[in-house]
PDB file of C-alpha atoms in Angstrom:
ATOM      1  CA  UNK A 233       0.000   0.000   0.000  1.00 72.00           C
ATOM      2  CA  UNK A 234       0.844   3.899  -0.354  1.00 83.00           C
ATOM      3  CA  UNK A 235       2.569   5.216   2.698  1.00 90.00           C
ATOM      4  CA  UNK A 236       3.337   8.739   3.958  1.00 95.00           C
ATOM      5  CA  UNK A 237       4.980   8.883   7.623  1.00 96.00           C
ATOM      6  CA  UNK A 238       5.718  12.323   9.295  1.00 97.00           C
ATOM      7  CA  UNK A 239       5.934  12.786  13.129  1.00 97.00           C
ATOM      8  CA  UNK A 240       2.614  13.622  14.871  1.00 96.00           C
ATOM      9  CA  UNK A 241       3.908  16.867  16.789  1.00 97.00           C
ATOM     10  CA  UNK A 242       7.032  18.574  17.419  1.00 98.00           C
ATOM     11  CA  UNK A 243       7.879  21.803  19.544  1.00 98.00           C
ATOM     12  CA  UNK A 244      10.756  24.631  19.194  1.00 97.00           C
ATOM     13  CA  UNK A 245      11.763  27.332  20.295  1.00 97.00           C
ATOM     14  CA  UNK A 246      11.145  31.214  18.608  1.00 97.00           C
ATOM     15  CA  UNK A 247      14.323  32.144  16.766  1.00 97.00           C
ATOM     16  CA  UNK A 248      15.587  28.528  16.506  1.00 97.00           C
ATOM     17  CA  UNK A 249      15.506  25.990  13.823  1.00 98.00           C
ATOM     18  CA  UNK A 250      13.278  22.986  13.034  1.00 98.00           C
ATOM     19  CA  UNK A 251      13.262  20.249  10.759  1.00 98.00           C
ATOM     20  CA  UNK A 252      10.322  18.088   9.548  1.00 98.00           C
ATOM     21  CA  UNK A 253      11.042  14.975   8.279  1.00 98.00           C
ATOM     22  CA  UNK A 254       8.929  12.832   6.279  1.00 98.00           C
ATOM     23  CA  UNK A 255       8.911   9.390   4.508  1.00 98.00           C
ATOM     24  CA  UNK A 256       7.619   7.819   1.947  1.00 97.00           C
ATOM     25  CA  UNK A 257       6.555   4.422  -0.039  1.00 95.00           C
ATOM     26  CA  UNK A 258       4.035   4.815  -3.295  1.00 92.00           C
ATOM     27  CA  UNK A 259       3.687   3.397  -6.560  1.00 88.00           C
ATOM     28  CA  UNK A 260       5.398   5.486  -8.491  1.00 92.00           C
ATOM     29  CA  UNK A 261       6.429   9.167  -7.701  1.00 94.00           C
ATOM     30  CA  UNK A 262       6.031  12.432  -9.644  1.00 93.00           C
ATOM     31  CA  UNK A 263       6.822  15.071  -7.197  1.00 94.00           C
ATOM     32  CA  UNK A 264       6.480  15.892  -3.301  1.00 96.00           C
ATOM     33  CA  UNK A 265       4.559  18.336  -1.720  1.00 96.00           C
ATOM     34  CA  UNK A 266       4.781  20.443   1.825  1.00 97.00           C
ATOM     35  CA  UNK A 267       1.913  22.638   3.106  1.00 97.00           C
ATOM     36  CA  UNK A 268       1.089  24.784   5.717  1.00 98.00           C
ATOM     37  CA  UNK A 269      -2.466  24.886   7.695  1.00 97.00           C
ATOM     38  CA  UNK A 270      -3.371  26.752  10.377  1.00 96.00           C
ATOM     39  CA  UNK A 271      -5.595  25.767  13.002  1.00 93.00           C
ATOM     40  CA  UNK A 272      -9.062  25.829  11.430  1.00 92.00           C
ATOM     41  CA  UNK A 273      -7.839  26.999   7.990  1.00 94.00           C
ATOM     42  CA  UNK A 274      -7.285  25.887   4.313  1.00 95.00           C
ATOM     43  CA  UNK A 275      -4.098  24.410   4.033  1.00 96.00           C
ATOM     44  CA  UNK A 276      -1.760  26.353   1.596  1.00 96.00           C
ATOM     45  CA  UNK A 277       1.512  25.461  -0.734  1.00 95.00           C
ATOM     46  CA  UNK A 278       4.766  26.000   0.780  1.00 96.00           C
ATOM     47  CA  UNK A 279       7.298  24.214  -1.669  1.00 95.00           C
ATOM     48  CA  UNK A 280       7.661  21.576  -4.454  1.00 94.00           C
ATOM     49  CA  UNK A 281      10.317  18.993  -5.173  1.00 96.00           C
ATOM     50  CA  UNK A 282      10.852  16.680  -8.169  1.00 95.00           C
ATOM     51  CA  UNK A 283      14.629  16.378  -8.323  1.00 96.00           C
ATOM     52  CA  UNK A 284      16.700  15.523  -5.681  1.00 97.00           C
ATOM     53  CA  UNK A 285      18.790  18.266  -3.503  1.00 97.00           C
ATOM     54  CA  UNK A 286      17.254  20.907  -1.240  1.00 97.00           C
ATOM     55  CA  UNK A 287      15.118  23.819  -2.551  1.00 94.00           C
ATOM     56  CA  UNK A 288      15.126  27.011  -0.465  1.00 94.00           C
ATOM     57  CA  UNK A 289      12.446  29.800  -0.301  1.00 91.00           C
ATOM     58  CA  UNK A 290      13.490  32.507   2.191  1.00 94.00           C
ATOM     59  CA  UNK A 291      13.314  30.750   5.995  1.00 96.00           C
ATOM     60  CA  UNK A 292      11.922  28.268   4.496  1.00 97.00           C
ATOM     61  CA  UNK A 293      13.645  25.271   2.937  1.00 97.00           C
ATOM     62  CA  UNK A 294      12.934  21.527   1.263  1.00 98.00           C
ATOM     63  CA  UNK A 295      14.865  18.712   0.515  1.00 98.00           C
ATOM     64  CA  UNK A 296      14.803  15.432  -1.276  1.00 98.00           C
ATOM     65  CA  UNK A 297      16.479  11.924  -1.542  1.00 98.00           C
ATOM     66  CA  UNK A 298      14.086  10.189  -3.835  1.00 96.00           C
ATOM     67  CA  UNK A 299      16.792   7.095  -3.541  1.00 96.00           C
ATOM     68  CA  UNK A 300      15.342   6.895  -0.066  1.00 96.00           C
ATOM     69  CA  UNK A 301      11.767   7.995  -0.165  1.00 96.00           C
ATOM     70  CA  UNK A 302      12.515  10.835   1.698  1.00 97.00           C
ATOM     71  CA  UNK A 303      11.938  14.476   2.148  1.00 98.00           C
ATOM     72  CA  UNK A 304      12.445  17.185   4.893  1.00 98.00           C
ATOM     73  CA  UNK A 305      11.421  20.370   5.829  1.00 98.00           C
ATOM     74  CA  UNK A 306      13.805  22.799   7.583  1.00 98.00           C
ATOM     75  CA  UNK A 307      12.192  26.238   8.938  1.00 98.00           C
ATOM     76  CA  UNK A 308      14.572  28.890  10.046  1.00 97.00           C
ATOM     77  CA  UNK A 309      14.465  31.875  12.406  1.00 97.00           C
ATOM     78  CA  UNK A 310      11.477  30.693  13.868  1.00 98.00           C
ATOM     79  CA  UNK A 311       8.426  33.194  14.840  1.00 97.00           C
ATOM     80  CA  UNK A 312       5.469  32.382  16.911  1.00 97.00           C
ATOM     81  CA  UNK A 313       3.096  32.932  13.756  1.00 97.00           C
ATOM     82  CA  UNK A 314       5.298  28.900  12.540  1.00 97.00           C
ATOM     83  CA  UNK A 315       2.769  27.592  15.062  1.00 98.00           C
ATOM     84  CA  UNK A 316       0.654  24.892  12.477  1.00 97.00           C
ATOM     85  CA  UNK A 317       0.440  21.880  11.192  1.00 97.00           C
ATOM     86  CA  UNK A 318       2.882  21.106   8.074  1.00 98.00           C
ATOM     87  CA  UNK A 319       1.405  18.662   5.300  1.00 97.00           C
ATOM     88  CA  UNK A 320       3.385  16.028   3.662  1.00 97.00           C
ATOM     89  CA  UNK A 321       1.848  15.402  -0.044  1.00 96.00           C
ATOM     90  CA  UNK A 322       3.879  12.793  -2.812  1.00 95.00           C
ATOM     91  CA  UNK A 323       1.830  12.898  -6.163  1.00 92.00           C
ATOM     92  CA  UNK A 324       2.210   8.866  -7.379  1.00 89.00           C
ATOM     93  CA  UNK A 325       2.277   7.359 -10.642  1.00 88.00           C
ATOM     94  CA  UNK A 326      -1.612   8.704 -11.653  1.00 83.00           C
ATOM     95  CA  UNK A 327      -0.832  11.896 -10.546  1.00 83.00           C
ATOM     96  CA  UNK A 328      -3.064  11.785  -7.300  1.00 85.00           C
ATOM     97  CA  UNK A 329      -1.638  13.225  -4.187  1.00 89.00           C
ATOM     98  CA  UNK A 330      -1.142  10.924  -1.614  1.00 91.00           C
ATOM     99  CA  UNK A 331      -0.895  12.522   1.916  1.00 94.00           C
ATOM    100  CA  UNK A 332       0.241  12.324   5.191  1.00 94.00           C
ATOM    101  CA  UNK A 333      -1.260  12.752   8.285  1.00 94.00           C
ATOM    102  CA  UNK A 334       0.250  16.172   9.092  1.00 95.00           C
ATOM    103  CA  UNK A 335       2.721  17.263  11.781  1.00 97.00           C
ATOM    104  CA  UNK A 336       1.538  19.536  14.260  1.00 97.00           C
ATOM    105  CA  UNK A 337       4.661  22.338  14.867  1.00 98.00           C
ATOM    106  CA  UNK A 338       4.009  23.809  18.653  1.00 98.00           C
ATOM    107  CA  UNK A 339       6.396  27.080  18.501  1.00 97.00           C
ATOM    108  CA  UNK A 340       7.344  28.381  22.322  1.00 96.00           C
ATOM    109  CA  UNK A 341       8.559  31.646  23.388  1.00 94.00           C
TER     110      UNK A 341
ATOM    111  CA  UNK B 126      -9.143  37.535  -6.183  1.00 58.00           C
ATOM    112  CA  UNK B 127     -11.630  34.849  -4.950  1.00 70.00           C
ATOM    113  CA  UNK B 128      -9.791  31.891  -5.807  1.00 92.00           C
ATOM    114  CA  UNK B 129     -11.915  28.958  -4.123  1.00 96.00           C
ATOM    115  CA  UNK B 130     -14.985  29.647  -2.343  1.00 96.00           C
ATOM    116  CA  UNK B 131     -16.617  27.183  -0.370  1.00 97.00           C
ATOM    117  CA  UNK B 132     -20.367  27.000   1.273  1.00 97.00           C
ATOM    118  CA  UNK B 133     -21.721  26.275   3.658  1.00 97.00           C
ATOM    119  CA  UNK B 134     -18.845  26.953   6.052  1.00 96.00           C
ATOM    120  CA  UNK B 135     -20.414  25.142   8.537  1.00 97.00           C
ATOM    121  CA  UNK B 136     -23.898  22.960   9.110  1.00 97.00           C
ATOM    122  CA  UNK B 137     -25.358  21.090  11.319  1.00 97.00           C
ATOM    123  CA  UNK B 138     -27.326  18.383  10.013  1.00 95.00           C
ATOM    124  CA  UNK B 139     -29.802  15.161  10.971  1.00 97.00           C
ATOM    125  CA  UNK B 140     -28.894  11.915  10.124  1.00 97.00           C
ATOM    126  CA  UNK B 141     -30.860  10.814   6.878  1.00 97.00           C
ATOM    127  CA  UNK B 142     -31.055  14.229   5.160  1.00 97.00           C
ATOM    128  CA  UNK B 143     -29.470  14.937   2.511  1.00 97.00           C
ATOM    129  CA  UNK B 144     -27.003  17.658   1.922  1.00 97.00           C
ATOM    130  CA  UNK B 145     -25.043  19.331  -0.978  1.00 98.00           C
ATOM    131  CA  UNK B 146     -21.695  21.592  -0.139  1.00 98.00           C
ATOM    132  CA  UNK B 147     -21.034  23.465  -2.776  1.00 98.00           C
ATOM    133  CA  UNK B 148     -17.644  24.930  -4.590  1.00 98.00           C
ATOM    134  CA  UNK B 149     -17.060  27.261  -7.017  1.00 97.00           C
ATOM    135  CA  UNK B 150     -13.406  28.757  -8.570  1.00 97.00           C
ATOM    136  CA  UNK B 151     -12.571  31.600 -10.438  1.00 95.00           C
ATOM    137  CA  UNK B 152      -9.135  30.440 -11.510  1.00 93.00           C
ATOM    138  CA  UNK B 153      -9.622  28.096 -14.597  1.00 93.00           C
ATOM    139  CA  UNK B 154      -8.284  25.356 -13.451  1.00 94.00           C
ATOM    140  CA  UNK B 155      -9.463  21.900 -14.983  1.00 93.00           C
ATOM    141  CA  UNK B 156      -8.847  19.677 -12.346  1.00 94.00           C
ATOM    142  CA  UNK B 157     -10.877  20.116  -8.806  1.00 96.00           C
ATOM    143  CA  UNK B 158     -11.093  17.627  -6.257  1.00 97.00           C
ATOM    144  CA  UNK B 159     -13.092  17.105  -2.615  1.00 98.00           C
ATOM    145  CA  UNK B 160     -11.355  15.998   0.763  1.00 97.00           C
ATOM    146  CA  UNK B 161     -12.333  15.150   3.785  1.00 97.00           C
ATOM    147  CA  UNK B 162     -10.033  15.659   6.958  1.00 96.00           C
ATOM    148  CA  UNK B 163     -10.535  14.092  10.015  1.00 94.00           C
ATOM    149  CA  UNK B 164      -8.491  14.366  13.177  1.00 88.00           C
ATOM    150  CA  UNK B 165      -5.292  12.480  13.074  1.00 83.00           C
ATOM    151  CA  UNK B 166      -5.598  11.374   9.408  1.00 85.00           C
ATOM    152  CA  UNK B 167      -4.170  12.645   6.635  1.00 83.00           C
ATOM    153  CA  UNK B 168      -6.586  14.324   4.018  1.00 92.00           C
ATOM    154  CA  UNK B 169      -8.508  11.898   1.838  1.00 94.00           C
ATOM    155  CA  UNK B 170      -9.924  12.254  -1.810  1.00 95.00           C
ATOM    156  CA  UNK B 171     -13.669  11.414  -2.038  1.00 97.00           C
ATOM    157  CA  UNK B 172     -14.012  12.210  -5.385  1.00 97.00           C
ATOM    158  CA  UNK B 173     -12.402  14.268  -8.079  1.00 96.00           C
ATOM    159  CA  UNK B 174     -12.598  15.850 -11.908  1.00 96.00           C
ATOM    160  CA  UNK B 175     -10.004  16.652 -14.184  1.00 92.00           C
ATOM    161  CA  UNK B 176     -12.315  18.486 -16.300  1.00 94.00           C
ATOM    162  CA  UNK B 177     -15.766  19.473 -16.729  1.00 95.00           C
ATOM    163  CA  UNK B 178     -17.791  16.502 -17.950  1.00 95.00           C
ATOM    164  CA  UNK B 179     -15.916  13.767 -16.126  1.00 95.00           C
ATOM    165  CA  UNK B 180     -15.734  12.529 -12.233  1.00 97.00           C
ATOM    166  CA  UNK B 181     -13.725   9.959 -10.844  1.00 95.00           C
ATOM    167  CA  UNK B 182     -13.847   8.228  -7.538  1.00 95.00           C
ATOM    168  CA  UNK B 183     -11.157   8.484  -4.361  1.00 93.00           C
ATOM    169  CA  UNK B 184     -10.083   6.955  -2.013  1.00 91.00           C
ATOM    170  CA  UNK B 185     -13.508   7.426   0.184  1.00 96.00           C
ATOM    171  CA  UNK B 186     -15.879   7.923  -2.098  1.00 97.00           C
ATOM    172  CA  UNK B 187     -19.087   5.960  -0.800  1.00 97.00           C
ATOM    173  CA  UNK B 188     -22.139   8.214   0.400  1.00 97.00           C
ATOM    174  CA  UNK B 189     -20.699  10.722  -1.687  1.00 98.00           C
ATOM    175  CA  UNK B 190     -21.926  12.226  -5.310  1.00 98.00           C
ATOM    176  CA  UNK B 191     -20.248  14.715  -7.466  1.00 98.00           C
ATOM    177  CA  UNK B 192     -20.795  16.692 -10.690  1.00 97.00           C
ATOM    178  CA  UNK B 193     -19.185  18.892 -12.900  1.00 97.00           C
ATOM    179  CA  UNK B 194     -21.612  20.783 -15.253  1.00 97.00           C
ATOM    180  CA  UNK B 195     -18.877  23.596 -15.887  1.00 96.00           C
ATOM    181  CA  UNK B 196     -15.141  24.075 -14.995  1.00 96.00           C
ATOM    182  CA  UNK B 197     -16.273  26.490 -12.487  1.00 96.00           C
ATOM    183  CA  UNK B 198     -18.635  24.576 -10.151  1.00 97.00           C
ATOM    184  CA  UNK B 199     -18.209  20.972  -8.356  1.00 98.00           C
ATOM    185  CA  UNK B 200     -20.475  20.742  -5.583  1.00 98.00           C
ATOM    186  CA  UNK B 201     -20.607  17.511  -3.485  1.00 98.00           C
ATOM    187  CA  UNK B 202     -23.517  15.647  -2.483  1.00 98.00           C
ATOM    188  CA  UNK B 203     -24.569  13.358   0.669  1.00 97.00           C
ATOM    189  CA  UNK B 204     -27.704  11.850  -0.379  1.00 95.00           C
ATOM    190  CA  UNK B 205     -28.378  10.683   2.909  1.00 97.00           C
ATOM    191  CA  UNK B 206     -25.704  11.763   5.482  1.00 97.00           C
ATOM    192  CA  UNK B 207     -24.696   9.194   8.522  1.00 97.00           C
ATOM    193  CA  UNK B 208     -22.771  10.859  11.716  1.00 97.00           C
ATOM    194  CA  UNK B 209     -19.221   8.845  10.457  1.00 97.00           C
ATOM    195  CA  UNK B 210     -19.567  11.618   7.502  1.00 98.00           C
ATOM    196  CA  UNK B 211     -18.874  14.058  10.601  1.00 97.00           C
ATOM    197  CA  UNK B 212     -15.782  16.039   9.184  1.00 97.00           C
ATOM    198  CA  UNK B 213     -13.972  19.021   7.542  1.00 97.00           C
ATOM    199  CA  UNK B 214     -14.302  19.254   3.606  1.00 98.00           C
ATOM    200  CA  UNK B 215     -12.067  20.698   1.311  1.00 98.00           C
ATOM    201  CA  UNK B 216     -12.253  21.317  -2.089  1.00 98.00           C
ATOM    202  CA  UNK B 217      -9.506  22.266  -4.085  1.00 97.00           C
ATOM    203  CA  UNK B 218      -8.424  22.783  -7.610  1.00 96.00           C
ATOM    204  CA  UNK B 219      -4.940  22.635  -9.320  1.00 93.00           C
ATOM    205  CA  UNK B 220      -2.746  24.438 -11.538  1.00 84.00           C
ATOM    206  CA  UNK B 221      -2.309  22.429 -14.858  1.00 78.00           C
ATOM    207  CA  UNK B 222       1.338  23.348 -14.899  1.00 77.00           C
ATOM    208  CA  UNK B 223       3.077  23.096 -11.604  1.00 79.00           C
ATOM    209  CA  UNK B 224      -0.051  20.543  -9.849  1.00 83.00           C
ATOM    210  CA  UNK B 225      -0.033  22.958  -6.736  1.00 89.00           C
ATOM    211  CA  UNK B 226      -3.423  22.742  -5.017  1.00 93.00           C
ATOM    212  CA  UNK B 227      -5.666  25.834  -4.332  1.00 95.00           C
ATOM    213  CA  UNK B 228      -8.005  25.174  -1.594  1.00 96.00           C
ATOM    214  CA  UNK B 229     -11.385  26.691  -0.556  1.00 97.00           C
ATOM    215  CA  UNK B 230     -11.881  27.832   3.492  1.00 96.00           C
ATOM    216  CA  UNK B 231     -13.657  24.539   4.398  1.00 96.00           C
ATOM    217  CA  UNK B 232     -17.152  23.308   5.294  1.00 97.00           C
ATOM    218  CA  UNK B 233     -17.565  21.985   8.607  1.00 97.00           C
ATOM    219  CA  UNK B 234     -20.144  19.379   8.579  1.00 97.00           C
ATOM    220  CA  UNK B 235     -21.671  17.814  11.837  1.00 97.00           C
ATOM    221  CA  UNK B 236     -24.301  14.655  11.505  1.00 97.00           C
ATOM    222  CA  UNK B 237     -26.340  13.617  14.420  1.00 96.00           C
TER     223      UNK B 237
END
């Protein structure tokens, strides 16, 4: 079966660094997704990767190892409004998005 | 910009009625899709439609209807909703070239 595995919850501290790791198994793979939702909000896109190597978008960054069905990502300079849940998303071989069940970022002062 | 807009954004509904949440975009995209999200899962497809005049089925599809008169509209139908449809829906729609999904505010559906 399709698998997406990312930790339930993790906490850090404002200012520091995080990294969200996530792992995957599907039948076939044409890209990997991270999103963002906020408590009680739409979930919206944060990055894309389809090649391997590490994709950066201001604090933000991504990275892929398709080799090992795996993907991070790494949030910098962390502020309070980091507080959410980041999505997991790998779009398999019929181009339907297979997710993951969402890791839930606490962000303390 | 409206992008996805979603209604109801929340409802409160009897067991055995039936119930249609309704989407609509403003973006042109051809492919739109409906989730469900429930606590501790992942977001699943219940049904979806690359473009107007076809459906397909998800991953959770049963109790579920959809059309797609239009490239504009794709509401979702519970003929007759059961309290395990209890959830947050989604709909979303995607952009042909890079596949990122847009996604409307959510409808918050309770069954008793």
């Amino acid at each position: 079966g399709q698998n997406i595995d990312q930790p339930t919850e993790m906490t850090a501290t404002e200012g520091a660094i995080v990294q969200i790791n996530c792992t995957y198994q599907t039948s076939g793979f044409n890209g990997l997704f991270w999103y963002q939702q906020h408590a009680g909000e739409a979930p919206t896109f944060l990055s894309y990767n389809v090649l391997d190597g590490l994709e950066e978008k201001g604090r933000f960054s991504s990275f892929l190892s398709r080799s090992k069905g795996y993907s991070y990502l790494l949030l910098k300079e962390l502020q309070m409004k980091d507080s959410a849940s980041y999505l997991c998303a790998v779009r398999d071989s019929n181009y339907q998005l297979i997710w993951g069940a969402g890791t839930k970022l606490i962000i303390k002062p | 910009i409206a992008g996805i807009t979603q209604a109801p954004t929340s409802q409160i509904l009897a067991a055995g009625r039936r119930m249609t949440l309704r989407c609509t975009q403003d973006m042109r995209h051809n492919a739109m899709y409906w989730y469900r999200q429930d606590l501790g899962l992942g977001l699943r497809l219940i049904h979806y439609s690359n473009t107007a005049g076809t459906t397909g089925k998800g991953e959770v599809p049963d109790g579920y209807s959809v059309s797609r008169a239009n490239t504009d509209d794709f509401p979702l139908t519970l003929a007759s909703a059961v309290p395990s449809q209890t959830s947050v829906y989604f709909c979303a729609s995607s952009d042909r070239n890079t596949g990122e999904l847009f996604f409307g505010e959510g409808s918050r559906l309770t069954v008793l």
